[in-house]
Amino acid sequence: MIKESLAQLVLEAAVSSGGDFAELYMEDGTSSNITMMDGKIETAATSRSRGAGVRVFSGFRSAYAYTADTSDEALIGAAKAAAAAIKDNAAPSIIPFRPYDASTAPLIPISTVTNSMRVTKMTEAYRAAKDYSDELRQVVVQYLDFDKNIFVCNTEGVWAYDRRPRLRMAVQAVAADGNDNQTGSCSPGFGMGFEAFEKIDPVAVGRDAARQAVTMLHAADCPAGVFPVVIENGFGGVIFHEACGHSLEATSVAKGNSVFCGKMGQKIAADCVNAVDDGTIPGAWGSIGVDDEGTPSRRRQLITNGVLTEYMVDRLGSRRMGIDPTGSSRRQDYSFAPTSRMTNTFICPGSDDNEEMIRTMGTGLYAAAMGGGSVNPITGEFNFAVREGYWVKDGKIVTPVRGATLIGSGSDILMKIDRVGTELDMAAGMCGSLSGSVPTNVGQPRIRVSEITVGGKGGAI
Amino acid sequence: MDYKAYKKEAFDIALKLGCTAAETVFVEGQSFDVNVLEQEIDSYNVSRSFGMGLRVELNGKNGYAYTEMLDDPEALVRMAMDNAAVIESEDISPMQGQQEYASVALPENPYCDADETKKIELAMDMERRVKAYDPRIVRVVDSGVTTGSSFTNISNTLGLDVSSEKRFSYAYLYPVAQQGEEVRDGSAFRSGAQMDEIDALVKEAADEAISQFGADSVDSGEYRVIFRNDAVASLIAGFSSMFSAESAQRGLSPLAGREGEQIAVEQFSLIDDPWLSKNPRAFDAEGTPSEKTEVITNGRFNSFLHNLKTAQKAGCKSTGNAGRPSPASPVRVSPTNFCVVPGETSYDELIEKLGNGLIITSISGLHAGLNAVSGDYSLLAGGYLVENSKIVRAVDRITVAGTFFSFLKDIECIGSDMRYGLPGSTMYGAPSILLSKMSVAGK
């Protein structure tokens, strides 16, 4: 992507004002985005994005400049613009580059995929959803693929390449009965080329979205109050992502802005909780070969039998925390400076029985499918939406319920997990934070939380 | 290649290859952002960006392509044509030539012209002042200043060639307060000409954090509530796609087919006002001249927001609400300045009228707990408990739930305390609103 001599000049310009570290990041990507409404392709768009960013550190300070223009002059200009923020005396020598190429080519790169191949898959998903029930008013199928090559080099000798293919299909179904609209959705994604369709069955995706919409159309309003909640595997893992994951990122830990600051080696979760963030899972939606600072991807054991064992740390966070970077630095694209982020984050399988969890829960909520959520890492307060819920009375599922929200604080909820099932599953999501929106997987086996505040507008069932 | 030469070449190639029309949108921007921590620069960001979006019309269908490399117009045209070839929708997405445009005065942004030192000093000053404001303010997460500008040109083969410039600047402050083990946060911003109101900004952010000490949940049940102005604006933003004709025509809005219906109490009106002096624009993403749209008037639902495509399908005129989230995105529908019309009751008078109940000052999780297709919401909320018209304590860990339509029908009184969000492609504004009932989940 760049000649060594030019990279050297850019890094020299970046540290010319006395910075003690500099980094150059470049990317070149293409993407395709197609939307189908009511069985007809409505829009199709292709994008080519290309740009670079230069970052300089001086102690805990950082400066970042990015440019869409990747000419020699523009790169040096960006380096000088970042250097302008630093006035210091360090004079780092640039350590000779150690080339490392983490890119692996997808089996079926999207450059070889035609629009008609894409549309065929979308049509299958649409038909499966539409044929599910005559209560379906609308089915929206979205298809997204991209393929991005990235390059990072720095004054400490990093010279790394990565290639990040991604493919995702999302079906949103709307069921209606004249007074009421309810939605269902299913949106699997993989870090692969078109071979992702070995994993994605468009028929199953369409049918699942449709089933959820129809079920919610006939659901009661969820009762409000404090109840035990069983959360299904797959996207249910969003609870860990929000309630705990964000608060273990250096982004919040390094500056003392997390409820889990200073808790290393301490118990932060129930004994049955083991949790991992693993960027190396082949073909997973959140996987990376190297992170956006060129550190090779790896697996991080965040929680071991309830004890905090690892944070997710980027280079700048590493300086404040005195912990080595963990290969966790990510960004949406070159228009963001990278920071510590999650990749594929999940609660590990336990030993509890799926049926027993519900049978012995008394009255509460079974959250079969979760929507998204958010957290305030400072207070640990989180919230997330339940897409498909069922009310449980005396250990038996009695009716589907809609409009449920789960709220609480992360430190509290982790201690209240009292069952962890055996079947781990993961699901794709987009995670938004300081360095933009990045693909992440969330995951868990079925779990139970002994009590959690359930928001809804319904009365007793 | 410069953008003018690039677009001319792209147009020539598109027409030669059989397209009946082509349109480009070119956006170029620069920005500066500085954030301080403990009186040192913590992060410093500068940028230069540009991108060229192309839309072609081929056999009556639109195809899109976008690039950040202005090197090969023919490749871009061919990509767009390839995308047009798969479109199956029968709806027509027209382009149009040059129209008559009013001129708009750019809002003042004194910090855009300030030198870097002055911006850094403002960020430092905010941090010093907020820490001096109260000993319980222990640190800041952010104390920063952002400035920038962008240039947009939309051109097509039918003669459209319009440009606009935008400048933006804002100061933001995000302090953390601690008392014993209890940690609370607050935030505030000021934009444009208001950036020098540092004392007000500091007070707002610090008070928000400090006033949350001792917060607790409340018993689940039905409460009289005031939604504070910023919470109303967030809710309106979350449900805004309901008012898009595109959503309605796609069967994704519960308002489809309900024009003329009384959907809110008589005091409630909602407008889309592109002329608002804080954030004006003369034309939309298709070059349609701006116009003000009365979306809800005295509770009656008047009109969806339209672009050329939805207007043609509905047999009406575009309301000037074509929007493209980025030059890479297809043309959609988006509001300009989407505002609830204020009433005449002050915030303090609303609290007087509330008597006993809750003031909701924050709602979160809108991307997940709010569904603009069904109209349902169920959101994490925080605020204050009010007894005998006096705030008695802070409230957290509750949810508020309902439908957007019950919200519009349960309005008892609309405040006069209009507040606007950040200027941008869409700006939301609202006063505080007193509601006779709201379903709350807590203890």
PDB file of N, CA, C and O in Angstrom, chain A residues 37 41-42 46 48 50 61-68 85 115 138 181-183 255-257 320 334 372-373 376 378 383 385 405 455, chain B residues 41-48 64-66 68-69 79 83 86 88-89 139 141 185 250 309 365 367-368 371 373-374 376 378 397 399:
ATOM      1  N   MET A  37     -37.436  -4.266  -0.948  1.00  0.00           N
ATOM      2  CA  MET A  37     -38.680  -3.965  -0.250  1.00  0.00           C
ATOM      3  C   MET A  37     -39.781  -4.725  -0.958  1.00  0.00           C
ATOM      4  O   MET A  37     -39.889  -4.616  -2.185  1.00  0.00           O
ATOM      5  N   ILE A  41     -36.050  -5.199  -5.651  1.00  0.00           N
ATOM      6  CA  ILE A  41     -34.841  -4.448  -5.302  1.00  0.00           C
ATOM      7  C   ILE A  41     -35.151  -2.964  -5.427  1.00  0.00           C
ATOM      8  O   ILE A  41     -35.616  -2.488  -6.459  1.00  0.00           O
ATOM      9  N   GLU A  42     -34.905  -2.241  -4.345  1.00  0.00           N
ATOM     10  CA  GLU A  42     -35.282  -0.832  -4.263  1.00  0.00           C
ATOM     11  C   GLU A  42     -34.058   0.072  -4.476  1.00  0.00           C
ATOM     12  O   GLU A  42     -34.113   1.033  -5.212  1.00  0.00           O
ATOM     13  N   THR A  46     -22.714   1.078  -4.398  1.00  0.00           N
ATOM     14  CA  THR A  46     -21.361   0.549  -4.227  1.00  0.00           C
ATOM     15  C   THR A  46     -20.472   1.688  -3.740  1.00  0.00           C
ATOM     16  O   THR A  46     -20.650   2.823  -4.180  1.00  0.00           O
ATOM     17  N   ARG A  48     -16.343   2.947  -2.668  1.00  0.00           N
ATOM     18  CA  ARG A  48     -14.906   2.723  -2.553  1.00  0.00           C
ATOM     19  C   ARG A  48     -14.393   3.755  -1.575  1.00  0.00           C
ATOM     20  O   ARG A  48     -14.555   4.958  -1.790  1.00  0.00           O
ATOM     21  N   ARG A  50     -11.080   5.132   0.768  1.00  0.00           N
ATOM     22  CA  ARG A  50      -9.632   5.031   0.848  1.00  0.00           C
ATOM     23  C   ARG A  50      -9.126   6.244   1.587  1.00  0.00           C
ATOM     24  O   ARG A  50      -9.551   7.373   1.332  1.00  0.00           O
ATOM     25  N   ARG A  61      -0.480  12.137  25.909  1.00  0.00           N
ATOM     26  CA  ARG A  61      -1.177  12.968  24.932  1.00  0.00           C
ATOM     27  C   ARG A  61      -1.176  12.299  23.571  1.00  0.00           C
ATOM     28  O   ARG A  61      -0.227  11.623  23.207  1.00  0.00           O
ATOM     29  N   SER A  62      -2.239  12.526  22.802  1.00  0.00           N
ATOM     30  CA  SER A  62      -2.255  11.971  21.455  1.00  0.00           C
ATOM     31  C   SER A  62      -2.825  12.986  20.486  1.00  0.00           C
ATOM     32  O   SER A  62      -3.661  13.806  20.853  1.00  0.00           O
ATOM     33  N   ALA A  63      -2.307  12.929  19.270  1.00  0.00           N
ATOM     34  CA  ALA A  63      -2.835  13.782  18.211  1.00  0.00           C
ATOM     35  C   ALA A  63      -3.076  12.913  16.993  1.00  0.00           C
ATOM     36  O   ALA A  63      -2.307  11.989  16.716  1.00  0.00           O
ATOM     37  N   TYR A  64      -4.157  13.176  16.268  1.00  0.00           N
ATOM     38  CA  TYR A  64      -4.515  12.351  15.121  1.00  0.00           C
ATOM     39  C   TYR A  64      -4.924  13.253  13.963  1.00  0.00           C
ATOM     40  O   TYR A  64      -5.673  14.215  14.153  1.00  0.00           O
ATOM     41  N   ALA A  65      -4.414  12.952  12.795  1.00  0.00           N
ATOM     42  CA  ALA A  65      -4.837  13.689  11.602  1.00  0.00           C
ATOM     43  C   ALA A  65      -5.173  12.670  10.529  1.00  0.00           C
ATOM     44  O   ALA A  65      -4.438  11.708  10.342  1.00  0.00           O
ATOM     45  N   TYR A  66      -6.305  12.861   9.850  1.00  0.00           N
ATOM     46  CA  TYR A  66      -6.614  11.927   8.770  1.00  0.00           C
ATOM     47  C   TYR A  66      -6.933  12.659   7.490  1.00  0.00           C
ATOM     48  O   TYR A  66      -7.295  13.841   7.497  1.00  0.00           O
ATOM     49  N   THR A  67      -6.775  11.944   6.398  1.00  0.00           N
ATOM     50  CA  THR A  67      -7.002  12.556   5.096  1.00  0.00           C
ATOM     51  C   THR A  67      -7.535  11.521   4.106  1.00  0.00           C
ATOM     52  O   THR A  67      -7.137  10.362   4.151  1.00  0.00           O
ATOM     53  N   ALA A  68      -8.438  11.983   3.252  1.00  0.00           N
ATOM     54  CA  ALA A  68      -8.941  11.099   2.197  1.00  0.00           C
ATOM     55  C   ALA A  68      -7.967  11.101   1.018  1.00  0.00           C
ATOM     56  O   ALA A  68      -8.020  10.234   0.155  1.00  0.00           O
ATOM     57  N   ALA A  85       0.440  19.495  17.221  1.00  0.00           N
ATOM     58  CA  ALA A  85      -0.173  19.493  18.551  1.00  0.00           C
ATOM     59  C   ALA A  85       0.846  19.165  19.638  1.00  0.00           C
ATOM     60  O   ALA A  85       0.582  19.333  20.812  1.00  0.00           O
ATOM     61  N   ASN A 115     -24.093  -8.816  -8.855  1.00  0.00           N
ATOM     62  CA  ASN A 115     -25.335  -8.407  -8.208  1.00  0.00           C
ATOM     63  C   ASN A 115     -26.407  -9.490  -8.301  1.00  0.00           C
ATOM     64  O   ASN A 115     -27.200  -9.662  -7.389  1.00  0.00           O
ATOM     65  N   GLN A 138     -45.001  -6.210   5.463  1.00  0.00           N
ATOM     66  CA  GLN A 138     -43.807  -5.786   4.746  1.00  0.00           C
ATOM     67  C   GLN A 138     -42.625  -6.656   5.144  1.00  0.00           C
ATOM     68  O   GLN A 138     -42.526  -7.095   6.298  1.00  0.00           O
ATOM     69  N   ASN A 181     -48.845  -2.667  14.339  1.00  0.00           N
ATOM     70  CA  ASN A 181     -47.697  -3.192  13.593  1.00  0.00           C
ATOM     71  C   ASN A 181     -46.725  -3.788  14.594  1.00  0.00           C
ATOM     72  O   ASN A 181     -46.445  -3.154  15.605  1.00  0.00           O
ATOM     73  N   GLN A 182     -46.172  -4.958  14.321  1.00  0.00           N
ATOM     74  CA  GLN A 182     -45.093  -5.473  15.154  1.00  0.00           C
ATOM     75  C   GLN A 182     -43.981  -5.960  14.242  1.00  0.00           C
ATOM     76  O   GLN A 182     -44.230  -6.380  13.114  1.00  0.00           O
ATOM     77  N   THR A 183     -42.751  -5.870  14.721  1.00  0.00           N
ATOM     78  CA  THR A 183     -41.627  -6.221  13.859  1.00  0.00           C
ATOM     79  C   THR A 183     -40.872  -7.433  14.384  1.00  0.00           C
ATOM     80  O   THR A 183     -40.896  -7.746  15.567  1.00  0.00           O
ATOM     81  N   LYS A 255      -8.784   5.908  32.410  1.00  0.00           N
ATOM     82  CA  LYS A 255      -8.931   7.226  33.021  1.00  0.00           C
ATOM     83  C   LYS A 255      -9.803   7.185  34.265  1.00  0.00           C
ATOM     84  O   LYS A 255     -10.273   8.211  34.743  1.00  0.00           O
ATOM     85  N   GLY A 256     -10.022   5.989  34.779  1.00  0.00           N
ATOM     86  CA  GLY A 256     -10.795   5.886  36.023  1.00  0.00           C
ATOM     87  C   GLY A 256     -12.292   6.027  35.825  1.00  0.00           C
ATOM     88  O   GLY A 256     -13.028   6.286  36.762  1.00  0.00           O
ATOM     89  N   ASN A 257     -12.758   5.844  34.568  1.00  0.00           N
ATOM     90  CA  ASN A 257     -14.171   6.052  34.294  1.00  0.00           C
ATOM     91  C   ASN A 257     -14.975   4.759  34.208  1.00  0.00           C
ATOM     92  O   ASN A 257     -15.940   4.676  33.468  1.00  0.00           O
ATOM     93  N   ARG A 320      -1.278   4.503  30.090  1.00  0.00           N
ATOM     94  CA  ARG A 320      -1.854   4.945  31.363  1.00  0.00           C
ATOM     95  C   ARG A 320      -1.952   3.810  32.369  1.00  0.00           C
ATOM     96  O   ARG A 320      -1.842   4.021  33.567  1.00  0.00           O
ATOM     97  N   TYR A 334     -10.640   5.106   8.694  1.00  0.00           N
ATOM     98  CA  TYR A 334      -9.519   6.027   8.926  1.00  0.00           C
ATOM     99  C   TYR A 334      -9.952   7.366   9.508  1.00  0.00           C
ATOM    100  O   TYR A 334      -9.121   8.131   9.970  1.00  0.00           O
ATOM    101  N   GLY A 372     -31.014  -4.474  20.758  1.00  0.00           N
ATOM    102  CA  GLY A 372     -29.766  -3.838  21.170  1.00  0.00           C
ATOM    103  C   GLY A 372     -29.887  -3.210  22.542  1.00  0.00           C
ATOM    104  O   GLY A 372     -30.912  -3.320  23.215  1.00  0.00           O
ATOM    105  N   GLY A 373     -28.829  -2.574  22.970  1.00  0.00           N
ATOM    106  CA  GLY A 373     -28.839  -1.908  24.256  1.00  0.00           C
ATOM    107  C   GLY A 373     -27.762  -0.859  24.323  1.00  0.00           C
ATOM    108  O   GLY A 373     -27.089  -0.584  23.334  1.00  0.00           O
ATOM    109  N   ASN A 376     -23.914   3.248  30.253  1.00  0.00           N
ATOM    110  CA  ASN A 376     -23.098   4.372  30.693  1.00  0.00           C
ATOM    111  C   ASN A 376     -21.980   3.774  31.542  1.00  0.00           C
ATOM    112  O   ASN A 376     -22.223   3.357  32.664  1.00  0.00           O
ATOM    113  N   ILE A 378     -19.609   4.943  33.206  1.00  0.00           N
ATOM    114  CA  ILE A 378     -19.282   5.654  34.448  1.00  0.00           C
ATOM    115  C   ILE A 378     -20.120   5.150  35.607  1.00  0.00           C
ATOM    116  O   ILE A 378     -19.618   4.927  36.703  1.00  0.00           O
ATOM    117  N   ASN A 383     -29.191  -0.648  29.632  1.00  0.00           N
ATOM    118  CA  ASN A 383     -30.566  -0.966  29.252  1.00  0.00           C
ATOM    119  C   ASN A 383     -30.520  -1.787  27.992  1.00  0.00           C
ATOM    120  O   ASN A 383     -29.632  -1.623  27.170  1.00  0.00           O
ATOM    121  N   ALA A 385     -33.315  -3.948  25.015  1.00  0.00           N
ATOM    122  CA  ALA A 385     -34.676  -4.241  24.599  1.00  0.00           C
ATOM    123  C   ALA A 385     -34.836  -5.737  24.347  1.00  0.00           C
ATOM    124  O   ALA A 385     -33.919  -6.379  23.850  1.00  0.00           O
ATOM    125  N   THR A 405     -38.197  -4.095  28.419  1.00  0.00           N
ATOM    126  CA  THR A 405     -36.846  -3.544  28.464  1.00  0.00           C
ATOM    127  C   THR A 405     -36.204  -4.043  29.746  1.00  0.00           C
ATOM    128  O   THR A 405     -36.882  -4.139  30.767  1.00  0.00           O
ATOM    129  N   GLY A 455     -38.916  -3.437  32.379  1.00  0.00           N
ATOM    130  CA  GLY A 455     -39.800  -2.322  32.041  1.00  0.00           C
ATOM    131  C   GLY A 455     -40.798  -2.772  31.006  1.00  0.00           C
ATOM    132  O   GLY A 455     -40.460  -3.513  30.086  1.00  0.00           O
TER     133      GLY A 455
ATOM    134  N   ILE B  41      -3.343  18.687  26.847  1.00  0.00           N
ATOM    135  CA  ILE B  41      -4.100  18.206  25.689  1.00  0.00           C
ATOM    136  C   ILE B  41      -4.142  16.688  25.764  1.00  0.00           C
ATOM    137  O   ILE B  41      -3.116  16.033  25.864  1.00  0.00           O
ATOM    138  N   ASP B  42      -5.344  16.142  25.761  1.00  0.00           N
ATOM    139  CA  ASP B  42      -5.484  14.691  25.852  1.00  0.00           C
ATOM    140  C   ASP B  42      -5.583  14.111  24.444  1.00  0.00           C
ATOM    141  O   ASP B  42      -4.903  13.181  24.076  1.00  0.00           O
ATOM    142  N   SER B  43      -6.465  14.690  23.629  1.00  0.00           N
ATOM    143  CA  SER B  43      -6.504  14.254  22.236  1.00  0.00           C
ATOM    144  C   SER B  43      -6.721  15.458  21.351  1.00  0.00           C
ATOM    145  O   SER B  43      -7.307  16.461  21.776  1.00  0.00           O
ATOM    146  N   TYR B  44      -6.226  15.331  20.148  1.00  0.00           N
ATOM    147  CA  TYR B  44      -6.195  16.437  19.205  1.00  0.00           C
ATOM    148  C   TYR B  44      -6.399  15.813  17.837  1.00  0.00           C
ATOM    149  O   TYR B  44      -5.655  14.909  17.451  1.00  0.00           O
ATOM    150  N   ASN B  45      -7.458  16.221  17.148  1.00  0.00           N
ATOM    151  CA  ASN B  45      -7.768  15.601  15.857  1.00  0.00           C
ATOM    152  C   ASN B  45      -7.976  16.643  14.769  1.00  0.00           C
ATOM    153  O   ASN B  45      -8.712  17.607  14.985  1.00  0.00           O
ATOM    154  N   VAL B  46      -7.331  16.437  13.640  1.00  0.00           N
ATOM    155  CA  VAL B  46      -7.595  17.303  12.487  1.00  0.00           C
ATOM    156  C   VAL B  46      -7.899  16.421  11.283  1.00  0.00           C
ATOM    157  O   VAL B  46      -7.401  15.298  11.185  1.00  0.00           O
ATOM    158  N   SER B  47      -8.736  16.911  10.379  1.00  0.00           N
ATOM    159  CA  SER B  47      -9.070  16.066   9.240  1.00  0.00           C
ATOM    160  C   SER B  47      -9.304  16.867   7.973  1.00  0.00           C
ATOM    161  O   SER B  47      -9.642  18.050   8.019  1.00  0.00           O
ATOM    162  N   ARG B  48      -9.106  16.198   6.877  1.00  0.00           N
ATOM    163  CA  ARG B  48      -9.504  16.686   5.554  1.00  0.00           C
ATOM    164  C   ARG B  48     -10.154  15.492   4.854  1.00  0.00           C
ATOM    165  O   ARG B  48      -9.542  14.448   4.730  1.00  0.00           O
ATOM    166  N   TYR B  64     -26.462   3.612  -7.774  1.00  0.00           N
ATOM    167  CA  TYR B  64     -25.561   4.494  -7.024  1.00  0.00           C
ATOM    168  C   TYR B  64     -24.150   3.940  -6.929  1.00  0.00           C
ATOM    169  O   TYR B  64     -23.951   2.725  -6.840  1.00  0.00           O
ATOM    170  N   ALA B  65     -23.156   4.841  -6.901  1.00  0.00           N
ATOM    171  CA  ALA B  65     -21.776   4.459  -6.594  1.00  0.00           C
ATOM    172  C   ALA B  65     -21.080   5.650  -5.944  1.00  0.00           C
ATOM    173  O   ALA B  65     -21.474   6.801  -6.158  1.00  0.00           O
ATOM    174  N   TYR B  66     -20.078   5.358  -5.159  1.00  0.00           N
ATOM    175  CA  TYR B  66     -19.398   6.401  -4.386  1.00  0.00           C
ATOM    176  C   TYR B  66     -17.906   6.114  -4.368  1.00  0.00           C
ATOM    177  O   TYR B  66     -17.494   4.950  -4.336  1.00  0.00           O
ATOM    178  N   GLU B  68     -13.832   7.680  -2.920  1.00  0.00           N
ATOM    179  CA  GLU B  68     -12.942   8.660  -2.294  1.00  0.00           C
ATOM    180  C   GLU B  68     -11.640   8.767  -3.079  1.00  0.00           C
ATOM    181  O   GLU B  68     -10.655   9.292  -2.588  1.00  0.00           O
ATOM    182  N   MET B  69     -11.635   8.233  -4.302  1.00  0.00           N
ATOM    183  CA  MET B  69     -10.479   8.361  -5.205  1.00  0.00           C
ATOM    184  C   MET B  69     -11.003   9.015  -6.468  1.00  0.00           C
ATOM    185  O   MET B  69     -11.754   8.393  -7.208  1.00  0.00           O
ATOM    186  N   MET B  79     -20.002   1.065 -12.291  1.00  0.00           N
ATOM    187  CA  MET B  79     -20.524   0.479 -11.046  1.00  0.00           C
ATOM    188  C   MET B  79     -21.965   0.923 -10.803  1.00  0.00           C
ATOM    189  O   MET B  79     -22.821   0.125 -10.435  1.00  0.00           O
ATOM    190  N   ASN B  83     -25.483  -1.297 -10.766  1.00  0.00           N
ATOM    191  CA  ASN B  83     -26.464  -1.272  -9.676  1.00  0.00           C
ATOM    192  C   ASN B  83     -27.863  -0.892 -10.170  1.00  0.00           C
ATOM    193  O   ASN B  83     -28.863  -1.409  -9.676  1.00  0.00           O
ATOM    194  N   VAL B  86     -30.061  -3.830 -11.568  1.00  0.00           N
ATOM    195  CA  VAL B  86     -30.762  -4.831 -10.741  1.00  0.00           C
ATOM    196  C   VAL B  86     -32.026  -4.284 -10.071  1.00  0.00           C
ATOM    197  O   VAL B  86     -32.752  -5.015  -9.410  1.00  0.00           O
ATOM    198  N   GLU B  88     -35.632  -3.444  -9.300  1.00  0.00           N
ATOM    199  CA  GLU B  88     -36.903  -4.026  -9.764  1.00  0.00           C
ATOM    200  C   GLU B  88     -38.094  -3.154  -9.424  1.00  0.00           C
ATOM    201  O   GLU B  88     -39.160  -3.284  -9.996  1.00  0.00           O
ATOM    202  N   SER B  89     -37.931  -2.270  -8.431  1.00  0.00           N
ATOM    203  CA  SER B  89     -39.033  -1.407  -8.028  1.00  0.00           C
ATOM    204  C   SER B  89     -39.498  -0.579  -9.217  1.00  0.00           C
ATOM    205  O   SER B  89     -38.689  -0.096  -9.998  1.00  0.00           O
ATOM    206  N   ARG B 139     -13.427  14.859  38.275  1.00  0.00           N
ATOM    207  CA  ARG B 139     -12.670  14.858  37.017  1.00  0.00           C
ATOM    208  C   ARG B 139     -13.622  15.083  35.857  1.00  0.00           C
ATOM    209  O   ARG B 139     -14.840  15.132  36.050  1.00  0.00           O
ATOM    210  N   VAL B 141     -14.612  13.563  31.899  1.00  0.00           N
ATOM    211  CA  VAL B 141     -14.395  12.555  30.865  1.00  0.00           C
ATOM    212  C   VAL B 141     -13.987  13.285  29.592  1.00  0.00           C
ATOM    213  O   VAL B 141     -13.055  12.891  28.900  1.00  0.00           O
ATOM    214  N   ASP B 185     -22.647  11.325  36.570  1.00  0.00           N
ATOM    215  CA  ASP B 185     -22.080  12.127  35.497  1.00  0.00           C
ATOM    216  C   ASP B 185     -23.103  13.086  34.927  1.00  0.00           C
ATOM    217  O   ASP B 185     -24.311  12.906  35.114  1.00  0.00           O
ATOM    218  N   ARG B 250     -43.705   2.332   2.383  1.00  0.00           N
ATOM    219  CA  ARG B 250     -43.131   0.998   2.537  1.00  0.00           C
ATOM    220  C   ARG B 250     -43.878   0.182   3.596  1.00  0.00           C
ATOM    221  O   ARG B 250     -43.445  -0.908   3.946  1.00  0.00           O
ATOM    222  N   LYS B 309     -39.375  11.326  -5.186  1.00  0.00           N
ATOM    223  CA  LYS B 309     -39.903   9.995  -5.484  1.00  0.00           C
ATOM    224  C   LYS B 309     -41.205   9.721  -4.720  1.00  0.00           C
ATOM    225  O   LYS B 309     -42.198   9.280  -5.300  1.00  0.00           O
ATOM    226  N   GLY B 365     -31.186   4.401  25.375  1.00  0.00           N
ATOM    227  CA  GLY B 365     -31.452   3.137  24.685  1.00  0.00           C
ATOM    228  C   GLY B 365     -32.466   3.299  23.569  1.00  0.00           C
ATOM    229  O   GLY B 365     -33.191   2.370  23.226  1.00  0.00           O
ATOM    230  N   HIS B 367     -32.147   3.485  20.388  1.00  0.00           N
ATOM    231  CA  HIS B 367     -31.958   2.682  19.177  1.00  0.00           C
ATOM    232  C   HIS B 367     -32.541   1.275  19.347  1.00  0.00           C
ATOM    233  O   HIS B 367     -32.734   0.567  18.384  1.00  0.00           O
ATOM    234  N   ALA B 368     -32.806   0.882  20.593  1.00  0.00           N
ATOM    235  CA  ALA B 368     -33.286  -0.488  20.816  1.00  0.00           C
ATOM    236  C   ALA B 368     -34.663  -0.519  21.457  1.00  0.00           C
ATOM    237  O   ALA B 368     -35.508  -1.327  21.104  1.00  0.00           O
ATOM    238  N   ASN B 371     -39.525   1.671  18.887  1.00  0.00           N
ATOM    239  CA  ASN B 371     -39.799   1.072  17.592  1.00  0.00           C
ATOM    240  C   ASN B 371     -40.735   1.981  16.800  1.00  0.00           C
ATOM    241  O   ASN B 371     -41.911   2.111  17.113  1.00  0.00           O
ATOM    242  N   VAL B 373     -41.794   1.617  13.868  1.00  0.00           N
ATOM    243  CA  VAL B 373     -42.732   0.891  13.006  1.00  0.00           C
ATOM    244  C   VAL B 373     -44.019   0.591  13.774  1.00  0.00           C
ATOM    245  O   VAL B 373     -45.119   0.727  13.263  1.00  0.00           O
ATOM    246  N   SER B 374     -43.879   0.207  15.049  1.00  0.00           N
ATOM    247  CA  SER B 374     -45.069  -0.098  15.851  1.00  0.00           C
ATOM    248  C   SER B 374     -45.534   1.120  16.638  1.00  0.00           C
ATOM    249  O   SER B 374     -46.695   1.215  17.019  1.00  0.00           O
ATOM    250  N   ASP B 376     -44.252   1.735  19.601  1.00  0.00           N
ATOM    251  CA  ASP B 376     -44.017   1.407  21.013  1.00  0.00           C
ATOM    252  C   ASP B 376     -42.675   1.947  21.496  1.00  0.00           C
ATOM    253  O   ASP B 376     -41.713   2.006  20.739  1.00  0.00           O
ATOM    254  N   SER B 378     -40.105   1.655  25.277  1.00  0.00           N
ATOM    255  CA  SER B 378     -39.892   1.185  26.644  1.00  0.00           C
ATOM    256  C   SER B 378     -38.422   1.506  26.915  1.00  0.00           C
ATOM    257  O   SER B 378     -37.535   0.865  26.381  1.00  0.00           O
ATOM    258  N   ARG B 397     -32.787   4.318  37.527  1.00  0.00           N
ATOM    259  CA  ARG B 397     -33.184   2.915  37.358  1.00  0.00           C
ATOM    260  C   ARG B 397     -34.698   2.721  37.249  1.00  0.00           C
ATOM    261  O   ARG B 397     -35.293   1.912  37.934  1.00  0.00           O
ATOM    262  N   THR B 399     -37.964   2.626  34.109  1.00  0.00           N
ATOM    263  CA  THR B 399     -38.240   2.700  32.675  1.00  0.00           C
ATOM    264  C   THR B 399     -39.582   3.388  32.488  1.00  0.00           C
ATOM    265  O   THR B 399     -40.460   3.301  33.351  1.00  0.00           O
TER     266      THR B 399
END
